[in-house]
CSV table of C-alpha atoms in Angstrom, one decimal:
chain,number,residue,atom,x,y,z
C,180,MET,CA,58.4,76.1,117.5
C,181,ASP,CA,60.4,79.4,117.7
C,182,SER,CA,58.5,82.6,117.2
C,183,PRO,CA,59.6,84.4,114.0
C,184,ILE,CA,59.1,87.7,115.9
C,185,LEU,CA,61.3,86.6,118.8
C,186,ASP,CA,63.9,85.4,116.3
C,187,SER,CA,63.9,88.7,114.5
C,188,PHE,CA,64.1,90.6,117.8
C,189,LEU,CA,67.4,89.0,118.9
C,190,PRO,CA,70.2,90.0,118.8
C,191,ASN,CA,69.9,93.3,116.9
C,192,LEU,CA,67.7,95.3,119.3
C,193,PRO,CA,69.6,94.5,122.5
C,194,LEU,CA,72.9,95.0,120.7
C,195,PHE,CA,71.9,98.4,119.4
C,196,PHE,CA,70.5,99.4,122.8
C,197,SER,CA,73.7,98.4,124.5
C,198,MET,CA,75.7,100.5,122.0
C,199,PHE,CA,73.6,103.6,122.7
C,200,PHE,CA,73.7,103.0,126.5
C,201,ALA,CA,77.5,102.8,126.3
C,202,ILE,CA,77.7,106.0,124.3
C,203,TYR,CA,75.5,107.7,126.9
C,204,LEU,CA,77.6,106.5,129.8
C,205,THR,CA,80.8,107.5,128.0
C,206,ALA,CA,79.4,111.0,127.5
C,207,HIS,CA,78.6,111.3,131.2
C,208,ILE,CA,81.9,109.8,132.5
C,209,THR,CA,84.4,111.0,129.9
C,210,VAL,CA,83.4,113.4,127.1
C,211,PHE,CA,81.4,115.9,129.2
C,212,ARG,CA,82.9,115.1,132.6
C,213,ASN,CA,83.9,118.8,133.1
C,214,TRP,CA,80.5,120.1,132.4
C,215,THR,CA,78.1,121.0,135.2
C,216,PRO,CA,75.8,118.2,136.5
C,217,LYS,CA,72.9,120.3,135.2
C,218,LEU,CA,74.2,120.4,131.6
C,219,ARG,CA,75.8,117.0,131.4
C,220,PRO,CA,72.6,114.9,130.8
C,221,GLU,CA,71.4,117.0,127.9
C,222,ALA,CA,74.9,117.0,126.4
C,223,ALA,CA,75.0,113.2,126.8
C,224,SER,CA,71.6,112.9,125.0
C,225,CYS,CA,73.0,115.1,122.2
C,226,LEU,CA,76.1,112.9,121.8
C,227,MET,CA,73.8,109.8,121.6
C,228,SER,CA,71.6,111.6,119.1
C,229,LEU,CA,74.7,112.4,117.0
C,230,ALA,CA,75.5,108.7,117.0
C,231,HIS,CA,72.0,107.9,115.7
C,232,GLY,CA,70.9,110.7,113.4
C,233,THR,CA,73.4,110.9,110.5
C,234,PRO,CA,74.1,107.1,110.5
C,235,ALA,CA,70.4,106.5,110.4
C,236,VAL,CA,70.0,108.7,107.3
C,237,PHE,CA,72.7,106.8,105.4
C,238,LEU,CA,71.4,103.4,106.6
C,239,ALA,CA,67.8,104.3,105.7
C,240,CYS,CA,68.8,105.6,102.2
C,241,HIS,CA,70.7,102.3,101.5
C,242,ALA,CA,67.8,100.2,102.8
C,243,ILE,CA,65.4,102.0,100.5
C,244,LEU,CA,67.6,102.1,97.4
C,245,SER,CA,68.5,98.4,97.7
C,246,ASP,CA,64.8,97.4,97.6
C,247,SER,CA,63.7,97.1,94.0
C,248,ASN,CA,60.1,96.5,95.1
C,249,ARG,CA,59.9,99.6,97.4
C,250,GLY,CA,56.5,101.2,97.9
C,251,PHE,CA,54.1,102.3,100.7
C,252,ALA,CA,52.7,98.8,101.0
C,253,SER,CA,55.8,96.7,100.2
C,254,ILE,CA,57.0,94.1,102.6
C,255,ASN,CA,59.9,95.1,104.8
C,256,THR,CA,63.3,93.8,103.8
C,257,ASP,CA,65.7,92.4,106.4
C,258,PHE,CA,67.9,95.5,106.2
C,259,GLN,CA,65.0,97.8,106.5
C,260,ASN,CA,64.0,96.0,109.7
C,261,THR,CA,67.5,96.4,111.0
C,262,VAL,CA,67.4,100.1,110.4
C,263,LEU,CA,64.0,100.3,112.3
C,264,GLU,CA,65.6,98.3,115.2
C,265,TYR,CA,68.5,100.7,115.2
C,266,SER,CA,66.2,103.6,115.7
C,267,ILE,CA,63.9,101.8,118.1
C,268,ALA,CA,67.0,101.2,120.4
C,269,TYR,CA,67.9,104.8,120.2
C,270,PHE,CA,64.5,106.2,121.1
C,271,VAL,CA,64.1,103.7,124.0
C,272,MET,CA,67.4,104.9,125.4
C,273,ASP,CA,66.7,108.5,124.9
C,274,LEU,CA,63.2,108.1,126.3
C,275,SER,CA,64.8,106.5,129.4
C,276,HIS,CA,67.0,109.6,129.7
C,277,TYR,CA,64.0,112.0,129.6
C,278,LEU,CA,62.1,109.9,132.1
C,279,ILE,CA,65.0,110.0,134.6
C,280,PHE,CA,66.4,113.5,134.1
C,281,ASN,CA,63.5,115.6,132.6
C,282,PRO,CA,60.2,113.9,133.4
C,283,SER,CA,58.4,117.2,133.2
C,284,ASP,CA,59.0,117.5,129.5
C,285,VAL,CA,55.8,115.8,128.6
C,286,LEU,CA,55.8,116.9,125.0
C,287,PHE,CA,59.1,115.4,124.2
C,288,ILE,CA,58.3,112.2,126.1
C,289,ALA,CA,55.0,111.9,124.1
C,290,HIS,CA,57.0,112.5,120.9
C,291,HIS,CA,59.3,109.6,121.7
C,292,LEU,CA,56.4,107.3,122.7
C,293,ALA,CA,54.5,108.1,119.5
C,294,THR,CA,57.6,107.6,117.3
C,295,LEU,CA,58.3,104.2,119.0
C,296,PHE,CA,54.7,103.2,118.3
C,297,VAL,CA,55.2,103.9,114.6
C,298,PHE,CA,58.5,102.0,114.4
C,299,ILE,CA,57.4,99.1,116.5
C,300,THR,CA,54.1,98.5,114.7
C,301,CYS,CA,55.9,98.7,111.3
C,302,ARG,CA,58.7,96.4,112.4
C,303,TYR,CA,56.9,93.8,114.6
C,304,LEU,CA,53.2,94.0,113.9
C,305,VAL,CA,52.5,94.6,110.2
C,306,PHE,CA,56.0,93.9,108.6
C,307,HIS,CA,55.1,96.2,105.8
C,308,GLY,CA,55.4,99.9,105.0
C,309,ALA,CA,59.0,100.5,106.1
C,310,TYR,CA,59.6,102.4,102.8
C,311,GLY,CA,57.4,105.3,103.9
C,312,ILE,CA,58.5,105.2,107.6
C,313,LEU,CA,62.2,105.3,106.6
C,314,ILE,CA,61.7,108.2,104.3
C,315,LEU,CA,60.1,110.0,107.2
C,316,LEU,CA,63.1,109.0,109.3
C,317,ILE,CA,65.4,110.5,106.8
C,318,LEU,CA,63.5,113.8,106.8
C,319,ALA,CA,63.5,113.8,110.6
C,320,GLU,CA,67.2,113.1,111.0
C,321,VAL,CA,68.8,114.9,108.1
C,322,THR,CA,69.0,118.0,110.3
C,323,SER,CA,70.1,116.0,113.3
C,324,PHE,CA,73.9,116.8,113.1
C,325,PHE,CA,73.2,120.5,112.9
C,326,GLN,CA,70.6,120.5,115.6
C,327,ASN,CA,72.8,118.7,118.1
C,328,VAL,CA,75.7,120.9,117.5
C,329,TRP,CA,73.4,123.9,117.8
C,330,THR,CA,72.0,122.5,121.0
C,331,LEU,CA,75.4,122.0,122.5
C,332,ALA,CA,76.4,125.5,121.5
C,333,ARG,CA,73.2,126.9,123.0
C,334,VAL,CA,73.6,125.4,126.4
C,335,ARG,CA,77.2,126.7,126.7
C,336,LYS,CA,76.9,130.1,124.9
C,337,THR,CA,76.7,132.0,128.2
C,338,ASP,CA,80.0,130.7,129.5
C,339,SER,CA,82.0,130.0,126.3
C,340,LYS,CA,82.9,132.6,123.6
C,341,ILE,CA,83.4,129.8,121.1
C,342,ALA,CA,80.1,128.3,121.8
C,343,ALA,CA,78.4,131.7,121.5
C,344,GLN,CA,80.1,132.2,118.1
C,345,VAL,CA,79.1,128.7,116.9
C,346,PHE,CA,75.5,129.3,118.0
C,347,ALA,CA,75.3,132.7,116.2
C,348,VAL,CA,76.8,131.5,113.0
C,349,LEU,CA,75.0,128.2,112.8
C,350,SER,CA,71.5,129.4,113.8
C,351,PRO,CA,70.4,131.0,110.5
C,352,PRO,CA,71.4,128.2,108.1
C,353,PHE,CA,70.2,125.5,110.5
C,354,TYR,CA,66.8,127.2,110.9
C,355,ALA,CA,66.6,127.6,107.1
C,356,LEU,CA,67.3,123.9,106.5
C,357,TYR,CA,65.0,122.8,109.2
C,358,SER,CA,62.2,125.0,107.9
C,359,VAL,CA,62.5,123.6,104.4
C,360,VAL,CA,62.7,119.9,105.5
C,361,ARG,CA,60.0,120.0,108.1
C,362,GLY,CA,57.8,122.7,106.6
C,363,LEU,CA,57.9,121.7,103.0
C,364,PHE,CA,59.3,118.3,102.2
C,365,GLY,CA,57.7,116.6,105.2
C,366,PRO,CA,54.1,117.7,104.5
C,367,VAL,CA,54.4,116.9,100.8
C,368,PHE,CA,55.6,113.4,101.5
C,369,VAL,CA,52.9,112.8,104.2
C,370,TYR,CA,50.3,114.0,101.7
C,371,LYS,CA,51.5,111.4,99.2
C,372,MET,CA,51.3,108.7,101.9
C,373,LEU,CA,47.8,109.7,102.8
C,374,VAL,CA,46.6,109.7,99.2
C,375,PHE,CA,48.0,106.2,98.7
C,376,TYR,CA,46.6,104.8,102.0
C,377,LEU,CA,43.2,106.3,101.3
C,378,SER,CA,43.1,104.4,98.0
C,379,GLY,CA,42.8,101.2,100.0
C,380,ASP,CA,45.7,99.5,98.2
C,381,ALA,CA,47.5,98.8,101.5
C,382,ASP,CA,44.5,97.6,103.5
C,383,ASP,CA,45.3,93.9,102.9
C,384,VAL,CA,48.7,94.2,104.6
C,385,ILE,CA,48.5,97.4,106.8
C,386,PRO,CA,45.2,97.6,108.8
C,387,ARG,CA,43.5,100.9,108.5
C,388,TRP,CA,43.8,101.7,112.2
C,389,VAL,CA,47.6,101.3,111.9
C,390,TRP,CA,48.2,103.6,109.0
C,391,VAL,CA,45.7,106.2,110.3
C,392,SER,CA,47.7,106.1,113.6
C,393,TRP,CA,50.9,106.6,111.6
C,394,ILE,CA,49.6,109.6,109.7
C,395,SER,CA,48.1,111.1,112.8
C,396,VAL,CA,51.4,110.8,114.7
C,397,VAL,CA,53.4,112.3,111.8
C,398,ILE,CA,51.1,115.2,111.3
C,399,ALA,CA,51.2,116.0,115.0
C,400,ALA,CA,55.1,115.7,114.9
C,401,ILE,CA,55.3,118.0,111.9
C,402,SER,CA,53.0,120.5,113.5
C,403,VAL,CA,55.1,120.7,116.6
C,404,SER,CA,58.2,121.0,114.6
C,405,VAL,CA,56.8,123.9,112.6
C,406,LEU,CA,55.8,125.6,115.8
C,407,TRP,CA,59.2,125.0,117.3
C,408,ILE,CA,61.1,126.5,114.3
C,409,TYR,CA,58.7,129.4,114.1
C,410,ASN,CA,59.6,130.3,117.7
C,411,ARG,CA,63.3,130.0,116.9
C,412,TRP,CA,63.0,132.4,114.0
C,413,LEU,CA,61.1,134.8,116.4
C,414,GLU,CA,63.9,134.6,118.9
C,415,LEU,CA,66.5,135.1,116.3
C,416,TYR,CA,65.0,138.3,114.8
C,417,SER,CA,63.8,139.7,118.1
C,418,GLY,CA,67.4,139.4,119.4
C,419,ARG,CA,68.8,141.2,116.4
C,420,ILE,CA,66.3,144.1,116.3
C,421,VAL,CA,67.8,147.0,118.1
C,422,ILE,CA,65.3,149.7,119.1
C,423,PRO,CA,66.7,153.2,119.1
C,424,GLU,CA,66.8,155.0,122.4
C,425,ASP,CA,64.5,157.8,121.2
C,426,GLN,CA,61.8,155.3,120.2
C,427,LYS,CA,62.0,153.3,123.5
C,428,ASN,CA,60.7,156.4,125.4
C,429,ARG,CA,57.8,157.0,123.1
């Protein structure tokens, strides 16, 4: 008898992975071929993230709105599973990128592994709870377009006047949007998830250790995001504060 898990695994996940792999190679070989070897891998990762982030937001929104029985403990729909597979493929590919080109970035590698754990357990282990996970995906990726453009501008701002201008103009609104999404909307939604799961209404379909792991991963991710954006604000304002010469010598 065929395994339903194996049947659902094929062909979406390999297809999506192949797509992201092709985008990554195209970025290396064509799009950023004139960039230095040091910058090209990060730029390729950004292009792949652009192909994932914004489409994932629209796909997740459609998957949620098309489910009339949506809720924290509702069974995953086929389309919700497809969106999860789309993101799993991206994170596997981007994780491979970091393991090859930046293995010292332990924090980012741990983030990808933890995210994959959440997506994979939701998709292939418990088959429930995609509603909450996809909302979190939306909150995580709604800033993706701006973050990737900002990152590309940041890595080229020292040798490109246009990149420096884009970086300077984009930073304040990007930081503001990121702060609101990760610092306000994210924690509020995670609190609602936690209250629901603590009620025990999901224990029959989502084991306690699974949802506790999900909540722990998300809280850790939000905490790191808040710390990251806090440091970006510090960099922004420290760079704009000019100390008068007469005060420097005091």
